[in-house]
């Protein structure tokens, strides 16, 4: 029988001794520079999916593609990630996280570039799947490292800063890709350029990244209990993870995250509203700016709210973000606006709300899991749950988009489902504080 205890409130636990360093954590030297290097890896991992979405309108005639084909491409890459993400985490535990990030980055760059040589859809499908094998490694390993670089009191800001920088770079790359796509055969150049960026990011990790080691940001007592091999994937590891109620709830929450669909079909939606590919691709500018603002400001605000209300602060913010996104999505996708200006404003606001999410949900998972379980936790959360949700949304949107239209798809996925997500997040109020206390006490 599980032991019974009175409800634990995080407010009763030790508070940070100083704003930058929590009483239970340690400062890792050079952590901000290391975060910048890791950001390049996540940027190129994201480019594996964004390059097809951005260039789709130009590719569809050359390769005879429909919205259904786009959905298949994106879904297939996520299914591949769901298989290989956990495998790469297990390999990283044995060979080192840096070695895996470098090897998979080079692999991904090679096969993304090969996409520019394809002549038929099936060829693109094959090379895209192979590129997805490499892309699967980045996010779960990077989030594992970020938790080792930053202590509990500053992880929201760190995650927000990382995603903000990634989005700022994407805001520059997106319109450039859109203009390249308008040149006859230019979409092939887009693949070549993206592949080259992946290779450069891998070389940057090779030359500049220094792994801090598992548990580096934890207190000395807690870090001593960190067992690197305990994070290898096994039934025991998965059983330990899913015995953490908050973690299981966060997995379901990611499955309900309908806003993942916007990354694939946002530009396509605007082209169906009558805008050219180049004009629609301009959405990357306000989207990037909004995501940057949401990531950075959201991360800072979340850390402050968390310090003021350790029991419920992060959960209230998580709920509010899902609700606000549903409202903005209704305004941005269900109303017909004249000109591109209104779409730029609303899509930028939606991106700001979406951008604030990683600075909340990632620290929630980091807080309830011990260091040796964080790699597997993010592999399950991002590579499996988020990837499968992304795959299902894209397959469904691709199939239904050709029949009922993207506007109706967006209504159900971006509006209705996100309202359900907001309500579901309320269950976390019952589990989060208790699970954080159990993790800090080593009872996970």
Tab-separated table of C-alpha atoms in Angstrom:
chain	number	residue	atom	x	y	z
A	1	UNK	CA	0.000	0.000	0.000
A	2	UNK	CA	1.352	3.480	-0.803
A	3	UNK	CA	2.254	5.563	2.183
A	4	UNK	CA	-0.225	8.188	3.291
A	5	UNK	CA	0.819	11.701	4.050
A	6	UNK	CA	-0.763	15.079	4.576
A	7	UNK	CA	-0.937	17.411	1.568
A	8	UNK	CA	2.410	18.993	0.784
A	9	UNK	CA	2.608	22.671	-0.104
A	10	UNK	CA	5.631	23.923	-1.998
A	11	UNK	CA	5.409	27.212	-0.166
A	12	UNK	CA	6.609	25.351	2.914
A	13	UNK	CA	9.756	24.178	1.135
A	14	UNK	CA	12.975	26.257	1.073
A	15	UNK	CA	12.674	29.398	-1.062
A	16	UNK	CA	15.467	30.700	-3.312
A	17	UNK	CA	18.308	32.310	-1.403
A	18	UNK	CA	18.858	34.726	-4.284
A	19	UNK	CA	16.931	35.391	-7.490
A	20	UNK	CA	19.494	33.650	-9.691
A	21	UNK	CA	20.337	30.603	-7.573
A	22	UNK	CA	17.820	28.442	-5.747
A	23	UNK	CA	18.712	27.112	-2.337
A	24	UNK	CA	18.400	23.567	-3.663
A	25	UNK	CA	20.428	24.167	-6.833
A	26	UNK	CA	23.893	25.034	-8.135
A	27	UNK	CA	25.020	27.493	-10.796
A	28	UNK	CA	26.701	25.864	-13.799
A	29	UNK	CA	29.536	27.972	-15.299
A	30	UNK	CA	29.018	29.127	-18.892
A	31	UNK	CA	25.418	27.965	-18.943
A	32	UNK	CA	24.061	30.793	-21.109
A	33	UNK	CA	26.655	30.214	-23.816
A	34	UNK	CA	25.846	26.502	-23.760
A	35	UNK	CA	22.151	27.353	-24.065
A	36	UNK	CA	22.897	29.399	-27.190
A	37	UNK	CA	24.744	26.496	-28.771
A	38	UNK	CA	21.878	24.120	-27.995
A	39	UNK	CA	19.375	26.584	-29.473
A	40	UNK	CA	20.969	26.111	-32.888
A	41	UNK	CA	20.309	22.374	-32.613
A	42	UNK	CA	16.627	22.834	-31.786
A	43	UNK	CA	16.296	25.407	-34.586
A	44	UNK	CA	17.549	22.963	-37.193
A	45	UNK	CA	15.460	20.124	-35.741
A	46	UNK	CA	12.368	22.298	-36.192
A	47	UNK	CA	13.448	23.194	-39.727
A	48	UNK	CA	13.028	19.530	-40.691
A	49	UNK	CA	9.247	20.002	-40.524
A	50	UNK	CA	8.980	23.713	-41.343
A	51	UNK	CA	10.847	23.519	-44.648
A	52	UNK	CA	8.118	21.394	-46.249
A	53	UNK	CA	5.309	23.549	-44.836
A	54	UNK	CA	6.927	26.749	-46.106
A	55	UNK	CA	7.755	25.399	-49.565
A	56	UNK	CA	4.647	23.264	-50.050
A	57	UNK	CA	2.730	25.639	-52.308
A	58	UNK	CA	5.670	25.691	-54.745
A	59	UNK	CA	6.312	21.930	-54.497
A	60	UNK	CA	2.754	20.692	-54.916
A	61	UNK	CA	2.624	21.279	-58.667
A	62	UNK	CA	6.084	19.857	-59.398
A	63	UNK	CA	5.520	16.689	-57.364
A	64	UNK	CA	1.752	16.442	-57.814
A	65	UNK	CA	1.000	16.837	-54.089
A	66	UNK	CA	-2.294	17.540	-52.293
A	67	UNK	CA	-3.017	18.620	-48.722
A	68	UNK	CA	-3.323	14.924	-47.946
A	69	UNK	CA	0.266	14.383	-49.086
A	70	UNK	CA	1.448	17.205	-46.832
A	71	UNK	CA	-0.364	15.632	-43.902
A	72	UNK	CA	1.231	12.254	-44.648
A	73	UNK	CA	4.711	13.792	-44.799
A	74	UNK	CA	4.392	15.574	-41.494
A	75	UNK	CA	2.674	12.671	-39.762
A	76	UNK	CA	5.264	10.191	-41.001
A	77	UNK	CA	8.134	12.312	-39.679
A	78	UNK	CA	6.511	12.438	-36.239
A	79	UNK	CA	5.874	8.694	-36.160
A	80	UNK	CA	9.535	8.145	-37.014
A	81	UNK	CA	10.427	10.529	-34.188
A	82	UNK	CA	8.222	8.622	-31.760
A	83	UNK	CA	10.242	5.476	-32.492
A	84	UNK	CA	13.734	6.942	-32.649
A	85	UNK	CA	13.498	9.685	-30.002
A	86	UNK	CA	13.566	7.242	-27.057
A	87	UNK	CA	16.249	5.177	-28.799
A	88	UNK	CA	18.526	8.207	-29.191
A	89	UNK	CA	18.079	9.090	-25.502
A	90	UNK	CA	19.129	5.543	-24.565
A	91	UNK	CA	22.150	5.769	-26.890
A	92	UNK	CA	23.086	9.168	-25.429
A	93	UNK	CA	23.166	7.681	-21.937
A	94	UNK	CA	25.821	5.226	-23.091
A	95	UNK	CA	27.878	7.190	-25.634
A	96	UNK	CA	27.366	10.775	-24.466
A	97	UNK	CA	24.799	13.424	-25.341
A	98	UNK	CA	27.229	15.543	-27.359
A	99	UNK	CA	28.209	12.683	-29.663
A	100	UNK	CA	24.567	11.900	-30.437
A	101	UNK	CA	23.674	15.552	-31.131
A	102	UNK	CA	26.583	15.912	-33.564
A	103	UNK	CA	26.001	12.622	-35.388
A	104	UNK	CA	22.256	13.082	-35.775
A	105	UNK	CA	22.649	16.706	-36.860
A	106	UNK	CA	24.994	15.727	-39.682
A	107	UNK	CA	22.688	12.872	-40.688
A	108	UNK	CA	19.657	15.162	-40.766
A	109	UNK	CA	21.430	17.812	-42.831
A	110	UNK	CA	22.473	15.260	-45.448
A	111	UNK	CA	18.979	13.912	-46.028
A	112	UNK	CA	17.184	17.265	-45.901
A	113	UNK	CA	19.527	18.468	-48.641
A	114	UNK	CA	18.724	15.293	-50.573
A	115	UNK	CA	15.077	16.367	-50.569
A	116	UNK	CA	15.994	19.024	-53.099
A	117	UNK	CA	16.971	16.296	-55.584
A	118	UNK	CA	13.679	14.400	-55.503
A	119	UNK	CA	11.508	14.086	-58.600
A	120	UNK	CA	8.487	12.234	-57.228
A	121	UNK	CA	6.502	12.254	-54.011
A	122	UNK	CA	7.601	8.784	-52.903
A	123	UNK	CA	11.245	9.841	-53.185
A	124	UNK	CA	10.575	12.883	-50.989
A	125	UNK	CA	8.760	10.648	-48.511
A	126	UNK	CA	11.785	8.343	-48.193
A	127	UNK	CA	14.417	11.039	-47.689
A	128	UNK	CA	12.103	12.959	-45.351
A	129	UNK	CA	11.690	9.851	-43.208
A	130	UNK	CA	15.461	9.384	-43.083
A	131	UNK	CA	15.926	13.031	-42.091
A	132	UNK	CA	13.341	12.538	-39.335
A	133	UNK	CA	15.507	9.768	-37.842
A	134	UNK	CA	18.166	12.369	-37.083
A	135	UNK	CA	15.725	15.098	-36.054
A	136	UNK	CA	14.254	12.815	-33.382
A	137	UNK	CA	17.328	13.159	-31.166
A	138	UNK	CA	17.464	16.909	-30.670
A	139	UNK	CA	14.619	18.040	-28.434
A	140	UNK	CA	14.538	15.306	-25.759
A	141	UNK	CA	18.310	15.427	-25.319
A	142	UNK	CA	18.482	19.224	-25.373
A	143	UNK	CA	15.768	19.558	-22.720
A	144	UNK	CA	17.571	17.001	-20.585
A	145	UNK	CA	20.742	19.131	-20.820
A	146	UNK	CA	18.891	22.403	-20.099
A	147	UNK	CA	17.598	20.919	-16.844
A	148	UNK	CA	21.236	20.194	-15.924
A	149	UNK	CA	22.358	23.722	-16.827
A	150	UNK	CA	19.680	25.672	-14.922
A	151	UNK	CA	18.222	25.288	-11.437
A	152	UNK	CA	14.545	25.091	-10.573
A	153	UNK	CA	14.170	28.834	-10.081
A	154	UNK	CA	15.403	29.846	-13.536
A	155	UNK	CA	14.319	27.070	-15.923
A	156	UNK	CA	11.246	28.891	-17.207
A	157	UNK	CA	13.312	31.881	-18.276
A	158	UNK	CA	15.978	29.621	-19.813
A	159	UNK	CA	13.471	27.637	-21.880
A	160	UNK	CA	11.705	30.834	-22.909
A	161	UNK	CA	14.971	32.454	-23.971
A	162	UNK	CA	15.958	29.392	-25.998
A	163	UNK	CA	12.673	29.201	-27.881
A	164	UNK	CA	12.617	32.956	-28.319
A	165	UNK	CA	16.016	32.906	-30.022
A	166	UNK	CA	14.963	29.982	-32.192
A	167	UNK	CA	11.853	31.814	-33.316
A	168	UNK	CA	13.743	35.033	-34.018
A	169	UNK	CA	16.005	33.119	-36.378
A	170	UNK	CA	12.971	31.420	-37.925
A	171	UNK	CA	11.346	34.809	-38.518
A	172	UNK	CA	14.308	35.710	-40.714
A	173	UNK	CA	14.589	32.350	-42.472
A	174	UNK	CA	10.843	31.931	-43.201
A	175	UNK	CA	10.324	34.946	-45.508
A	176	UNK	CA	13.631	34.206	-47.251
A	177	UNK	CA	12.409	30.672	-47.982
A	178	UNK	CA	9.099	32.073	-49.191
A	179	UNK	CA	10.855	34.332	-51.694
A	180	UNK	CA	13.143	31.527	-52.820
A	181	UNK	CA	10.061	29.362	-53.447
A	182	UNK	CA	8.666	31.907	-55.916
A	183	UNK	CA	11.641	31.373	-58.234
A	184	UNK	CA	11.074	28.461	-60.671
A	185	UNK	CA	12.576	25.406	-58.966
A	186	UNK	CA	13.503	27.552	-55.998
A	187	UNK	CA	12.020	25.104	-53.502
A	188	UNK	CA	14.943	22.781	-54.259
A	189	UNK	CA	17.352	25.524	-53.188
A	190	UNK	CA	15.355	25.838	-49.979
A	191	UNK	CA	16.101	22.205	-49.146
A	192	UNK	CA	19.799	22.639	-49.926
A	193	UNK	CA	20.070	25.722	-47.701
A	194	UNK	CA	18.218	24.048	-44.831
A	195	UNK	CA	20.454	20.990	-45.038
A	196	UNK	CA	23.553	23.190	-44.906
A	197	UNK	CA	22.227	24.961	-41.786
A	198	UNK	CA	21.754	21.589	-40.075
A	199	UNK	CA	25.369	20.662	-40.794
A	200	UNK	CA	26.614	24.005	-39.468
A	201	UNK	CA	24.603	23.560	-36.252
A	202	UNK	CA	26.110	20.099	-35.743
A	203	UNK	CA	29.619	21.479	-36.228
A	204	UNK	CA	28.860	24.253	-33.729
A	205	UNK	CA	27.914	21.634	-31.126
A	206	UNK	CA	31.062	19.658	-31.944
A	207	UNK	CA	33.345	22.649	-31.439
A	208	UNK	CA	31.615	24.623	-28.691
A	209	UNK	CA	29.337	22.457	-26.559
A	210	UNK	CA	30.480	21.106	-23.198
A	211	UNK	CA	28.122	18.666	-21.480
A	212	UNK	CA	27.616	19.727	-17.822
A	213	UNK	CA	26.792	16.177	-16.713
A	214	UNK	CA	23.574	14.715	-15.342
A	215	UNK	CA	22.315	16.504	-12.220
A	216	UNK	CA	24.820	19.367	-12.521
A	217	UNK	CA	22.314	22.034	-11.401
A	218	UNK	CA	20.940	20.030	-8.474
A	219	UNK	CA	21.976	20.318	-4.858
A	220	UNK	CA	25.033	18.263	-3.924
A	221	UNK	CA	22.913	15.813	-1.933
A	222	UNK	CA	20.406	15.254	-4.695
A	223	UNK	CA	23.036	15.078	-7.442
A	224	UNK	CA	24.806	12.270	-5.579
A	225	UNK	CA	21.684	10.187	-5.992
A	226	UNK	CA	21.697	10.632	-9.746
A	227	UNK	CA	22.350	7.385	-11.565
A	228	UNK	CA	22.986	8.028	-15.264
A	229	UNK	CA	22.275	4.464	-16.339
A	230	UNK	CA	18.982	4.535	-14.450
A	231	UNK	CA	17.669	6.770	-17.203
A	232	UNK	CA	18.053	4.074	-19.847
A	233	UNK	CA	14.746	3.008	-21.344
A	234	UNK	CA	13.261	-0.009	-19.633
A	235	UNK	CA	10.005	-1.114	-18.089
A	236	UNK	CA	11.320	0.028	-14.734
A	237	UNK	CA	12.028	3.532	-16.079
A	238	UNK	CA	8.617	3.871	-17.705
A	239	UNK	CA	6.921	2.491	-14.598
A	240	UNK	CA	8.701	5.089	-12.444
A	241	UNK	CA	7.685	7.887	-14.832
A	242	UNK	CA	4.023	6.975	-14.991
A	243	UNK	CA	3.841	6.572	-11.227
A	244	UNK	CA	4.226	10.358	-11.200
A	245	UNK	CA	0.607	11.542	-11.682
A	246	UNK	CA	1.623	14.971	-12.976
A	247	UNK	CA	3.809	13.453	-15.674
A	248	UNK	CA	0.992	11.240	-16.932
A	249	UNK	CA	-1.353	14.232	-17.013
A	250	UNK	CA	1.213	16.291	-18.946
A	251	UNK	CA	1.462	13.536	-21.553
A	252	UNK	CA	-2.312	13.707	-22.069
A	253	UNK	CA	-2.148	17.507	-22.139
A	254	UNK	CA	0.318	17.364	-25.014
A	255	UNK	CA	-2.002	14.998	-26.892
A	256	UNK	CA	-4.685	17.690	-26.630
A	257	UNK	CA	-2.423	20.497	-27.899
A	258	UNK	CA	-4.174	21.368	-31.143
A	259	UNK	CA	-2.025	24.436	-31.810
A	260	UNK	CA	0.694	22.067	-33.074
A	261	UNK	CA	-1.303	21.979	-36.324
A	262	UNK	CA	-0.641	25.643	-37.112
A	263	UNK	CA	3.042	25.055	-37.874
A	264	UNK	CA	2.113	22.835	-40.832
A	265	UNK	CA	-0.996	24.436	-42.286
A	266	UNK	CA	-0.761	28.112	-41.307
A	267	UNK	CA	0.823	29.276	-44.569
A	268	UNK	CA	-1.312	26.871	-46.627
A	269	UNK	CA	-4.432	28.300	-44.938
A	270	UNK	CA	-3.488	31.802	-46.051
A	271	UNK	CA	-2.822	30.692	-49.633
A	272	UNK	CA	-6.344	29.239	-49.659
A	273	UNK	CA	-7.574	32.678	-48.600
A	274	UNK	CA	-6.137	34.025	-51.856
A	275	UNK	CA	-2.656	35.204	-50.826
A	276	UNK	CA	0.465	34.265	-52.805
A	277	UNK	CA	3.096	32.003	-51.265
A	278	UNK	CA	5.488	34.940	-50.861
A	279	UNK	CA	2.829	37.068	-49.144
A	280	UNK	CA	1.630	34.193	-46.953
A	281	UNK	CA	5.226	33.447	-45.922
A	282	UNK	CA	5.427	36.976	-44.498
A	283	UNK	CA	3.436	35.573	-41.609
A	284	UNK	CA	6.765	34.242	-40.332
A	285	UNK	CA	7.761	37.790	-39.289
A	286	UNK	CA	4.928	38.547	-36.807
A	287	UNK	CA	4.761	34.889	-35.877
A	288	UNK	CA	8.460	34.915	-35.059
A	289	UNK	CA	8.217	38.223	-33.201
A	290	UNK	CA	5.167	37.020	-31.285
A	291	UNK	CA	6.730	33.697	-30.395
A	292	UNK	CA	9.905	35.498	-29.301
A	293	UNK	CA	7.946	37.874	-27.091
A	294	UNK	CA	5.835	35.071	-25.662
A	295	UNK	CA	8.842	32.844	-25.015
A	296	UNK	CA	11.024	35.415	-23.275
A	297	UNK	CA	8.362	37.352	-21.381
A	298	UNK	CA	6.373	34.200	-20.642
A	299	UNK	CA	9.419	32.460	-19.180
A	300	UNK	CA	10.281	35.405	-16.927
A	301	UNK	CA	6.680	35.875	-15.772
A	302	UNK	CA	6.253	32.157	-15.149
A	303	UNK	CA	9.343	32.020	-12.915
A	304	UNK	CA	8.090	34.999	-10.907
A	305	UNK	CA	4.580	33.621	-10.569
A	306	UNK	CA	6.055	30.276	-9.563
A	307	UNK	CA	8.109	31.902	-6.800
A	308	UNK	CA	5.020	33.753	-5.569
A	309	UNK	CA	2.765	30.685	-5.757
A	310	UNK	CA	4.828	27.458	-5.923
A	311	UNK	CA	1.765	25.242	-5.525
A	312	UNK	CA	-0.379	26.557	-8.372
A	313	UNK	CA	1.367	29.382	-10.268
A	314	UNK	CA	2.641	27.396	-13.243
A	315	UNK	CA	-0.637	25.507	-13.583
A	316	UNK	CA	-2.756	28.672	-13.616
A	317	UNK	CA	-0.565	30.076	-16.382
A	318	UNK	CA	-0.741	26.830	-18.364
A	319	UNK	CA	-4.548	26.879	-18.201
A	320	UNK	CA	-4.765	30.531	-19.159
A	321	UNK	CA	-2.546	30.071	-22.192
A	322	UNK	CA	-4.734	27.306	-23.645
A	323	UNK	CA	-7.886	29.358	-23.139
A	324	UNK	CA	-6.415	32.518	-24.659
A	325	UNK	CA	-5.131	30.594	-27.673
A	326	UNK	CA	-8.618	29.240	-28.396
A	327	UNK	CA	-10.066	32.772	-28.385
A	328	UNK	CA	-7.351	34.154	-30.686
A	329	UNK	CA	-7.613	31.150	-33.009
A	330	UNK	CA	-11.333	31.784	-33.430
A	331	UNK	CA	-10.680	35.400	-34.386
A	332	UNK	CA	-7.779	34.539	-36.691
A	333	UNK	CA	-9.206	31.553	-38.567
A	334	UNK	CA	-13.005	31.737	-38.421
A	335	UNK	CA	-13.480	35.363	-39.501
A	336	UNK	CA	-12.699	36.591	-43.005
A	337	UNK	CA	-10.464	39.659	-42.858
A	338	UNK	CA	-9.654	42.062	-45.690
A	339	UNK	CA	-5.949	42.165	-46.499
A	340	UNK	CA	-3.017	40.410	-44.881
A	341	UNK	CA	-2.645	42.931	-42.033
A	342	UNK	CA	-5.279	41.491	-39.686
A	343	UNK	CA	-3.913	37.984	-40.187
A	344	UNK	CA	-0.401	39.178	-39.416
A	345	UNK	CA	-1.607	40.705	-36.141
A	346	UNK	CA	-3.745	37.761	-35.019
A	347	UNK	CA	-1.280	35.063	-36.073
A	348	UNK	CA	1.424	36.976	-34.220
A	349	UNK	CA	-0.725	37.041	-31.076
A	350	UNK	CA	-1.439	33.311	-31.400
A	351	UNK	CA	2.277	32.656	-31.731
A	352	UNK	CA	2.991	34.724	-28.607
A	353	UNK	CA	0.615	32.554	-26.594
A	354	UNK	CA	2.014	29.361	-28.080
A	355	UNK	CA	5.549	30.591	-27.454
A	356	UNK	CA	4.882	30.970	-23.755
A	357	UNK	CA	3.953	27.282	-23.400
A	358	UNK	CA	7.447	25.700	-23.369
A	359	UNK	CA	8.515	27.999	-20.539
A	360	UNK	CA	5.691	26.497	-18.481
A	361	UNK	CA	5.227	22.856	-19.465
A	362	UNK	CA	8.943	21.959	-19.656
A	363	UNK	CA	9.716	23.260	-16.130
A	364	UNK	CA	6.629	21.432	-14.827
A	365	UNK	CA	8.061	18.129	-16.080
A	366	UNK	CA	11.569	18.988	-14.862
A	367	UNK	CA	10.226	19.768	-11.390
A	368	UNK	CA	8.447	16.446	-10.874
A	369	UNK	CA	11.164	14.152	-12.264
A	370	UNK	CA	14.598	13.317	-10.779
A	371	UNK	CA	17.657	14.066	-12.986
A	372	UNK	CA	18.172	10.491	-14.165
A	373	UNK	CA	14.597	10.280	-15.501
A	374	UNK	CA	14.452	13.597	-17.357
A	375	UNK	CA	15.909	12.327	-20.637
A	376	UNK	CA	13.362	9.494	-20.867
A	377	UNK	CA	10.628	11.867	-19.644
A	378	UNK	CA	11.196	14.314	-22.487
A	379	UNK	CA	11.546	11.490	-24.986
A	380	UNK	CA	8.090	10.265	-23.974
A	381	UNK	CA	6.601	13.774	-23.779
A	382	UNK	CA	8.071	15.271	-26.960
A	383	UNK	CA	9.224	12.411	-29.175
A	384	UNK	CA	6.239	10.159	-28.462
A	385	UNK	CA	3.186	12.025	-27.119
A	386	UNK	CA	3.697	15.335	-28.888
A	387	UNK	CA	4.845	13.589	-32.057
A	388	UNK	CA	1.845	11.262	-32.164
A	389	UNK	CA	-0.525	14.171	-31.549
A	390	UNK	CA	1.180	16.104	-34.331
A	391	UNK	CA	0.925	13.088	-36.628
A	392	UNK	CA	-2.769	12.531	-35.947
A	393	UNK	CA	-3.603	16.214	-36.367
A	394	UNK	CA	-1.712	16.417	-39.646
A	395	UNK	CA	-3.191	13.236	-41.091
A	396	UNK	CA	-6.673	14.350	-40.119
A	397	UNK	CA	-6.203	17.909	-41.350
A	398	UNK	CA	-4.660	16.732	-44.614
A	399	UNK	CA	-7.532	14.377	-45.316
A	400	UNK	CA	-10.343	16.617	-44.109
A	401	UNK	CA	-8.815	19.792	-45.499
A	402	UNK	CA	-9.382	18.568	-49.036
A	403	UNK	CA	-13.054	17.821	-48.280
A	404	UNK	CA	-14.470	20.198	-45.663
A	405	UNK	CA	-11.752	22.869	-45.854
A	406	UNK	CA	-9.056	24.021	-43.456
A	407	UNK	CA	-11.327	26.577	-41.799
A	408	UNK	CA	-13.588	23.861	-40.384
A	409	UNK	CA	-10.573	21.775	-39.375
A	410	UNK	CA	-9.113	24.763	-37.533
A	411	UNK	CA	-12.429	25.362	-35.738
A	412	UNK	CA	-12.415	21.903	-34.180
A	413	UNK	CA	-8.695	21.566	-33.531
A	414	UNK	CA	-7.509	25.098	-32.732
A	415	UNK	CA	-10.622	26.319	-30.949
A	416	UNK	CA	-12.758	23.509	-29.515
A	417	UNK	CA	-9.930	21.126	-28.624
A	418	UNK	CA	-7.912	23.923	-27.000
A	419	UNK	CA	-10.882	24.769	-24.781
A	420	UNK	CA	-10.954	21.123	-23.720
A	421	UNK	CA	-7.196	21.348	-23.066
A	422	UNK	CA	-7.673	24.371	-20.785
A	423	UNK	CA	-10.281	22.543	-18.737
A	424	UNK	CA	-8.145	19.409	-18.506
A	425	UNK	CA	-5.155	21.365	-17.144
A	426	UNK	CA	-7.208	22.095	-14.041
A	427	UNK	CA	-6.612	18.505	-12.847
A	428	UNK	CA	-2.913	19.380	-12.388
A	429	UNK	CA	-3.804	21.569	-9.412
A	430	UNK	CA	-4.492	18.351	-7.473
A	431	UNK	CA	-1.166	16.625	-8.236
A	432	UNK	CA	1.601	19.100	-9.010
A	433	UNK	CA	2.642	20.319	-5.538
A	434	UNK	CA	2.664	16.803	-4.105
A	435	UNK	CA	4.746	15.416	-6.979
A	436	UNK	CA	7.342	18.202	-6.759
A	437	UNK	CA	7.747	17.539	-3.044
A	438	UNK	CA	8.174	13.811	-3.678
A	439	UNK	CA	10.861	14.508	-6.294
A	440	UNK	CA	12.765	16.861	-3.974
A	441	UNK	CA	12.632	14.281	-1.191
A	442	UNK	CA	13.869	11.497	-3.475
A	443	UNK	CA	10.660	9.465	-3.240
A	444	UNK	CA	10.070	9.087	-7.005
